PDB file of C-alpha atoms in Angstrom:
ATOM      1  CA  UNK A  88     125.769  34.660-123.328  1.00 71.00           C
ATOM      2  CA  UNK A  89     123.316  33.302-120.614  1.00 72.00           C
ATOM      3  CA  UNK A  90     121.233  31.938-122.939  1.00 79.00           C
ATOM      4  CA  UNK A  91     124.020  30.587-125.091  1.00 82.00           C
ATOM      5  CA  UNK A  92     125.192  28.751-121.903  1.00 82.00           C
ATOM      6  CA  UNK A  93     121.371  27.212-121.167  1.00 82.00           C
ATOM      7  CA  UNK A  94     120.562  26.234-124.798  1.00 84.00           C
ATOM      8  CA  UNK A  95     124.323  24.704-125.111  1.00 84.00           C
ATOM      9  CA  UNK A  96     123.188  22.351-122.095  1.00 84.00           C
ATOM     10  CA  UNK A  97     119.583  21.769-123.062  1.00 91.00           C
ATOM     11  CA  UNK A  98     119.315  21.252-126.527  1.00 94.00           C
ATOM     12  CA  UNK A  99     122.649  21.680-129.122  1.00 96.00           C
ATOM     13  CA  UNK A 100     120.359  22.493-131.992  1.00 96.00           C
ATOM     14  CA  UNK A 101     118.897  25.623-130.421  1.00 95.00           C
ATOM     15  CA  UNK A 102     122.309  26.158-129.333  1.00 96.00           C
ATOM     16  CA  UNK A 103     123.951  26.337-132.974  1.00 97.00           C
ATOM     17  CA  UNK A 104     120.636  28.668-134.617  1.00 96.00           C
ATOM     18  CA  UNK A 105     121.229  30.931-131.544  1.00 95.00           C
ATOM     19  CA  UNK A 106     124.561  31.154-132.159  1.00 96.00           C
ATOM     20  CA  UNK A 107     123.810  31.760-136.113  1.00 97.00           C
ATOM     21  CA  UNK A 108     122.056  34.665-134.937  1.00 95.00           C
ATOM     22  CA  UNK A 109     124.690  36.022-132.052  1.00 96.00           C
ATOM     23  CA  UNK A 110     127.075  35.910-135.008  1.00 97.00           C
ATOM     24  CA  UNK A 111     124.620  38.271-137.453  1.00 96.00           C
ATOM     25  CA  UNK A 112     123.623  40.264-135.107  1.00 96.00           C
ATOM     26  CA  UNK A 113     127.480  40.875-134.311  1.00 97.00           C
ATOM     27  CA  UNK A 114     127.865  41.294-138.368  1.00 97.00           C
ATOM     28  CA  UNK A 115     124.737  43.910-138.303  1.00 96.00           C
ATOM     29  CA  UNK A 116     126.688  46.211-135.686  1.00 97.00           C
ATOM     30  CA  UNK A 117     129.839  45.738-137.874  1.00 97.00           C
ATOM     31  CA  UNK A 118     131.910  43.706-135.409  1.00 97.00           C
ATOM     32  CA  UNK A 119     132.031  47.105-133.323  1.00 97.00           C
ATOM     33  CA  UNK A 120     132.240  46.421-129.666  1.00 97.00           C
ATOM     34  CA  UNK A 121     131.662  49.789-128.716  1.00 97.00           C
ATOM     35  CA  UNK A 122     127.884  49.806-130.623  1.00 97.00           C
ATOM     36  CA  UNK A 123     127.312  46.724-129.631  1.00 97.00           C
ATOM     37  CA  UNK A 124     127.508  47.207-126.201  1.00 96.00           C
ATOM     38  CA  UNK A 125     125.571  50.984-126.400  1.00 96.00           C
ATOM     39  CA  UNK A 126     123.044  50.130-128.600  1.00 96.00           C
ATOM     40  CA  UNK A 127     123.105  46.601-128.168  1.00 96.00           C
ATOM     41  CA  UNK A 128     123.680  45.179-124.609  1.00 95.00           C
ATOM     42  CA  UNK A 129     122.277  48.307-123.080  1.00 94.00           C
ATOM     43  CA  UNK A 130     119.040  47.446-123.709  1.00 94.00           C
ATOM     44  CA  UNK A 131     119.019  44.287-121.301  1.00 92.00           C
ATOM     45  CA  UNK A 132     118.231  44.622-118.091  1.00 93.00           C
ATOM     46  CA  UNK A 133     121.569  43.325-116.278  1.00 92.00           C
ATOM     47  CA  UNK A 134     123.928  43.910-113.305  1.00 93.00           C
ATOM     48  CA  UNK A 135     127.163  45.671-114.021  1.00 94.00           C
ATOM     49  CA  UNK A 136     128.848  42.417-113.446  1.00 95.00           C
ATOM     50  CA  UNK A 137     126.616  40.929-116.209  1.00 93.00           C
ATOM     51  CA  UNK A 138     126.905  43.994-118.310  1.00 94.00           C
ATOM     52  CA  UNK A 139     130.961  43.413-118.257  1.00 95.00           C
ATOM     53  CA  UNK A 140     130.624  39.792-118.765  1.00 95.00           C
ATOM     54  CA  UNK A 141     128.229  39.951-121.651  1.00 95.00           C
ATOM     55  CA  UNK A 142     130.605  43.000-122.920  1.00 96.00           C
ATOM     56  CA  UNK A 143     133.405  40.303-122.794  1.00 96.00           C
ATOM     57  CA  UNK A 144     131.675  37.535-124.294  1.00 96.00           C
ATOM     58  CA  UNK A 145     130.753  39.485-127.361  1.00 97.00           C
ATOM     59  CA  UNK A 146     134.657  40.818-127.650  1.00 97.00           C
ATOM     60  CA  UNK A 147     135.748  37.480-128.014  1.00 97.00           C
ATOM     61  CA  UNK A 148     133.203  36.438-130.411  1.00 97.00           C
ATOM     62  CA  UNK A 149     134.284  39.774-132.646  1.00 97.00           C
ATOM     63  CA  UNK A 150     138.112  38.587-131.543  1.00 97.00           C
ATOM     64  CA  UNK A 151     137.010  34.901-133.435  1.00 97.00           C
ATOM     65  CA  UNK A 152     135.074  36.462-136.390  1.00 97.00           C
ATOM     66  CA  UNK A 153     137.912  38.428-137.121  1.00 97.00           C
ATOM     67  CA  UNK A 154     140.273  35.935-137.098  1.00 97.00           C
ATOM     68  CA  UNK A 155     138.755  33.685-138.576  1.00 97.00           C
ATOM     69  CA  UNK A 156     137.644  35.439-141.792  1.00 96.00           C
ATOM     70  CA  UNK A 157     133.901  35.820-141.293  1.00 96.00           C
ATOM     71  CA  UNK A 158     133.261  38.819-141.058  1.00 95.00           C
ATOM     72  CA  UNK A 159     131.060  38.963-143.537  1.00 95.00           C
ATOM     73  CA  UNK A 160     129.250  35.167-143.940  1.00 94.00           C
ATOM     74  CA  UNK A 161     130.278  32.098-141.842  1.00 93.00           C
ATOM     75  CA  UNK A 162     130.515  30.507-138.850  1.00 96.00           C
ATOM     76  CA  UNK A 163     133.114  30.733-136.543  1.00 97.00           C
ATOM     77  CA  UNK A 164     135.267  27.291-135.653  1.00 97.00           C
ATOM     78  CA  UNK A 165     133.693  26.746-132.207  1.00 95.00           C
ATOM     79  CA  UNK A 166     130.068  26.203-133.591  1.00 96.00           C
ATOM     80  CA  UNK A 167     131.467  24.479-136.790  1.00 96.00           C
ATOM     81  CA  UNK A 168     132.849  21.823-134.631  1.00 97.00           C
ATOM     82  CA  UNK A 169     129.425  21.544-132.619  1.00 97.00           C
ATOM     83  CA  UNK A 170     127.977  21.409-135.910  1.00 97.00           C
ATOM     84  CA  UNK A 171     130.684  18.485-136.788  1.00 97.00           C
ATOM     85  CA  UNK A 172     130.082  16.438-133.742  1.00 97.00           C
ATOM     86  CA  UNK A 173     126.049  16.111-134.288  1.00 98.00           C
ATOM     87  CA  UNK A 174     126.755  15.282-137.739  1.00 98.00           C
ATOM     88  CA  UNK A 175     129.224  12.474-136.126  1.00 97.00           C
ATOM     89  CA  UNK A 176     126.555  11.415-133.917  1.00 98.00           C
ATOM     90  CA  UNK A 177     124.131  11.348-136.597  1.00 98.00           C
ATOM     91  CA  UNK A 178     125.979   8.969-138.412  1.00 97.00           C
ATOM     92  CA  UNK A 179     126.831   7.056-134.880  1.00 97.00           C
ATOM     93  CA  UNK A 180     122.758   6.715-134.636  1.00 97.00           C
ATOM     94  CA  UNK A 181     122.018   5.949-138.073  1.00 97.00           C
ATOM     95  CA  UNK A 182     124.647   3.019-138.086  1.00 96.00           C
ATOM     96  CA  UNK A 183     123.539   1.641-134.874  1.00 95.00           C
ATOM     97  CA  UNK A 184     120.539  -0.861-134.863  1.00 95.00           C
ATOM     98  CA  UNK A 185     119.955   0.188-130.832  1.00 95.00           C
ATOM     99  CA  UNK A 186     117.963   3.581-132.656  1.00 96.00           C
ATOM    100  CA  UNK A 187     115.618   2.637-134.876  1.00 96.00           C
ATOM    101  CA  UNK A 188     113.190   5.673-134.028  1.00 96.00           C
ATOM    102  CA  UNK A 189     116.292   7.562-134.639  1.00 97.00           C
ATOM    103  CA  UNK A 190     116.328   6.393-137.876  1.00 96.00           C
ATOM    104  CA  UNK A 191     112.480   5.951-138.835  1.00 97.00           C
ATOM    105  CA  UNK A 192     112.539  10.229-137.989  1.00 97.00           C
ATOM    106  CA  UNK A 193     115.457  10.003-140.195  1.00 98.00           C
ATOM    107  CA  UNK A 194     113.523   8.828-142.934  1.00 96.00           C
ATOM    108  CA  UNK A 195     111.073  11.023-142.866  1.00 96.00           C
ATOM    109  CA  UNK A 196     112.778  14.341-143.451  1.00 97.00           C
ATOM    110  CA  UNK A 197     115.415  12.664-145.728  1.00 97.00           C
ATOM    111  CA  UNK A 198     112.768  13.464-148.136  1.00 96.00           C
ATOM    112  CA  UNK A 199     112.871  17.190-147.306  1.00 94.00           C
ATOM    113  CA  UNK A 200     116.701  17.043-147.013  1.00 94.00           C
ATOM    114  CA  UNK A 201     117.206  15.453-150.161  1.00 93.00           C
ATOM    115  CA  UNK A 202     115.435  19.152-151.751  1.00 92.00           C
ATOM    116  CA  UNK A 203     116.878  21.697-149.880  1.00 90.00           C
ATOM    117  CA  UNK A 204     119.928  20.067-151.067  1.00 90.00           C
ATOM    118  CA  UNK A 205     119.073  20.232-154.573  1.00 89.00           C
ATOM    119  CA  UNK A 206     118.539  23.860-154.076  1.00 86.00           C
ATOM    120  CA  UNK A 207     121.454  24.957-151.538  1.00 77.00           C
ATOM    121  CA  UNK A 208     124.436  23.974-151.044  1.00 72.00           C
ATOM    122  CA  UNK A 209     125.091  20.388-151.350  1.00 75.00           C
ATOM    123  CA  UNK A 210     129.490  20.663-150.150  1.00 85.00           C
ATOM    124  CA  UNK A 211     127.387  20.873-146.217  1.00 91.00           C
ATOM    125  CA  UNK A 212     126.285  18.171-144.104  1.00 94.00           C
ATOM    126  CA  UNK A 213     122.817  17.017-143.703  1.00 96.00           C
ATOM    127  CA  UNK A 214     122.637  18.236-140.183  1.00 97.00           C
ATOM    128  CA  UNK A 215     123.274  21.603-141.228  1.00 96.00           C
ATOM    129  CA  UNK A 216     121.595  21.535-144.312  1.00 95.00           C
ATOM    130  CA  UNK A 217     118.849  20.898-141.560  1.00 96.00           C
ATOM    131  CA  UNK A 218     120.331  23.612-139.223  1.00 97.00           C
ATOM    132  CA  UNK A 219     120.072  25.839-142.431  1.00 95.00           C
ATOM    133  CA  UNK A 220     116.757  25.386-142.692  1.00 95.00           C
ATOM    134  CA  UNK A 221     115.375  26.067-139.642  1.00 96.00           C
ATOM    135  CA  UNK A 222     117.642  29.370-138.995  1.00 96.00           C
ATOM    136  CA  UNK A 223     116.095  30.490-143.208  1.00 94.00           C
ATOM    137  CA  UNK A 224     112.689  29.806-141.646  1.00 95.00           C
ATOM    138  CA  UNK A 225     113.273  31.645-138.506  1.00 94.00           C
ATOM    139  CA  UNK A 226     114.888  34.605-140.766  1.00 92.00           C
ATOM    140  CA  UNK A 227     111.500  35.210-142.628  1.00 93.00           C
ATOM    141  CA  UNK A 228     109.277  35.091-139.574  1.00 92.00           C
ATOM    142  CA  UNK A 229     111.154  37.723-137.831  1.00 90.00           C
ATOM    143  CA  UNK A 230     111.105  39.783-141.096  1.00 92.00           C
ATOM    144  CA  UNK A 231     107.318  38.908-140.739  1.00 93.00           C
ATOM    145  CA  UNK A 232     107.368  36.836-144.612  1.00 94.00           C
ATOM    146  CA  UNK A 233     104.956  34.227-145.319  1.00 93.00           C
ATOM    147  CA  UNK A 234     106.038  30.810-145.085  1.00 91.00           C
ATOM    148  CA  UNK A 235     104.308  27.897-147.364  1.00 91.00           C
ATOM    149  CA  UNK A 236     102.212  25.417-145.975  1.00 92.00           C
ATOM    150  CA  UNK A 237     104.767  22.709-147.409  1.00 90.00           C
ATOM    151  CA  UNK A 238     107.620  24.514-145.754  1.00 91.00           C
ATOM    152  CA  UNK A 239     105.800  24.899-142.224  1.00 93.00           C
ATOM    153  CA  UNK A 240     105.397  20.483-142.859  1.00 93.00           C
ATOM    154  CA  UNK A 241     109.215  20.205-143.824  1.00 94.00           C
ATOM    155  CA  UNK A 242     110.285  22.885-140.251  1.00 95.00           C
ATOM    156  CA  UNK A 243     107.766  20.535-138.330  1.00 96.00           C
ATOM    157  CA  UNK A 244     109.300  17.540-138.984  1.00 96.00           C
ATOM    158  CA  UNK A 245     113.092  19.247-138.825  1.00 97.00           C
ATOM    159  CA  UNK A 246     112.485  20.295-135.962  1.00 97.00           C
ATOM    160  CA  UNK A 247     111.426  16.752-134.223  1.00 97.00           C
ATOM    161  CA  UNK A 248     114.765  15.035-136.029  1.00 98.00           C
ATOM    162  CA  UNK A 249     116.757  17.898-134.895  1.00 98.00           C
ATOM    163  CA  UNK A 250     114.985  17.585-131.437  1.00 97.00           C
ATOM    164  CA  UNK A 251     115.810  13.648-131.146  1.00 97.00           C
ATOM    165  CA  UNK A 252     119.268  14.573-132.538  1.00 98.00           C
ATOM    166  CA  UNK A 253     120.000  17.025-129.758  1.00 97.00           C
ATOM    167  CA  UNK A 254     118.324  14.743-126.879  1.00 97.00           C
ATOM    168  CA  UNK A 255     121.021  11.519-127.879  1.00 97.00           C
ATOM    169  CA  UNK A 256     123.791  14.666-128.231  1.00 97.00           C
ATOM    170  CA  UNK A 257     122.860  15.804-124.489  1.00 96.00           C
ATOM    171  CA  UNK A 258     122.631  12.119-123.334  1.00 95.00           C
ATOM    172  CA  UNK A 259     125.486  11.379-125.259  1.00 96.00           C
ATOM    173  CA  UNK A 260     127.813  14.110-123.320  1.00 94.00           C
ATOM    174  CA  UNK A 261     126.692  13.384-120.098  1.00 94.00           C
ATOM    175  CA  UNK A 262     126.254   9.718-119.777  1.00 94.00           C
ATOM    176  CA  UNK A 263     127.543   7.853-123.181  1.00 93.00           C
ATOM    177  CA  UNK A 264     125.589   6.315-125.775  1.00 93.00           C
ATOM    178  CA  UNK A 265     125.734   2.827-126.211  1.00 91.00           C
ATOM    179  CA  UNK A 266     125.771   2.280-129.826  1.00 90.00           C
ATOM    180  CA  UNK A 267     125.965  -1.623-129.327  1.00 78.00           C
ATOM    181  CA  UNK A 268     129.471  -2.010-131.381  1.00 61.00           C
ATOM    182  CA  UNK A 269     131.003  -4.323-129.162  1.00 53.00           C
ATOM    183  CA  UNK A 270     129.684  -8.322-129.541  1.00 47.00           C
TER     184      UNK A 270
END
């Protein structure tokens, strides 16, 4: 939850692979509250305030998996819509001539995108075809699997689009872009 809050600020990207794994781990402890918090939350070191608020947090995240029919794969509306709105801005970026690094990064993991897509799912966006990448990476290195020398290449250069990506996003919310449409 406190990192959820941080990363949502900071950088959207983290924000949305974070939350990928918030909503797995909830999946892992069978959207039970009651594990979750004993054998979950009670392992960080937290206030009883924090303890409560975390407790909370997770209830309503189990309250939206529920609902919302993903209990077992998925993502919940609230991150599909982040998910949306970078995709948005992607397109905002790539259409604008004010971004031209934007779009040279662009370029080079198009490439890369342009696979994964032959391979996945092509009915998702290239953001999260991006966004899928990066979380299937970060999957095998906590189950401690080798990852290919061409795959580390394609997660490096992800990573910087999805890093340039999320600095316009953060700019974008708290200032405005100026995506030079008006003459």
């Amino acid at each position: 939850m406190i990192i959820a809050q941080e990363l949502r600020s900071k950088n959207i990207a983290e924000y949305v692979l974070y939350m990928w794994q918030v909503e797995d781990i909830i999946r892992a402890y069978h959207c039970d509250l009651s594990t979750i918090r004993r054998d979950y939350i009670s392992r960080f070191e937290l206030t009883d305030e924090q303890r409560e608020d975390m407790t909370d947090w997770y209830g309503n995240l189990i309250r939206m998996i529920r609902e919302e029919g993903v209990s077992e794969s998925g993502h919940i509306q609230i991150i599909k819509i982040v998910v949306q709105q970078m995709t948005e801005l992607h397109q905002q970026l790539l259409q604008s001539p004010k971004f031209p690094f934007y779009n040279a990064e662009y370029y080079k993991v198009l490439p890369f995108i342009v696979e994964l897509r032959s391979r996945g799912s092509k009915d998702v966006s290239e953001i999260e075809t991006c966004l899928n990448a990066l979380y299937g990476v970060m999957m095998l290195r906590l189950q401690k699997k080798e990852v290919s020398p061409s795959t580390e290449n394609a997660v490096k250069e992800i990573t910087t689009f999805l890093g340039m990506l999320s600095d316009y996003y953060k700019e974008d919310k708290e200032k405005g872009l100026d995506f030079g449409d008006e003459d």
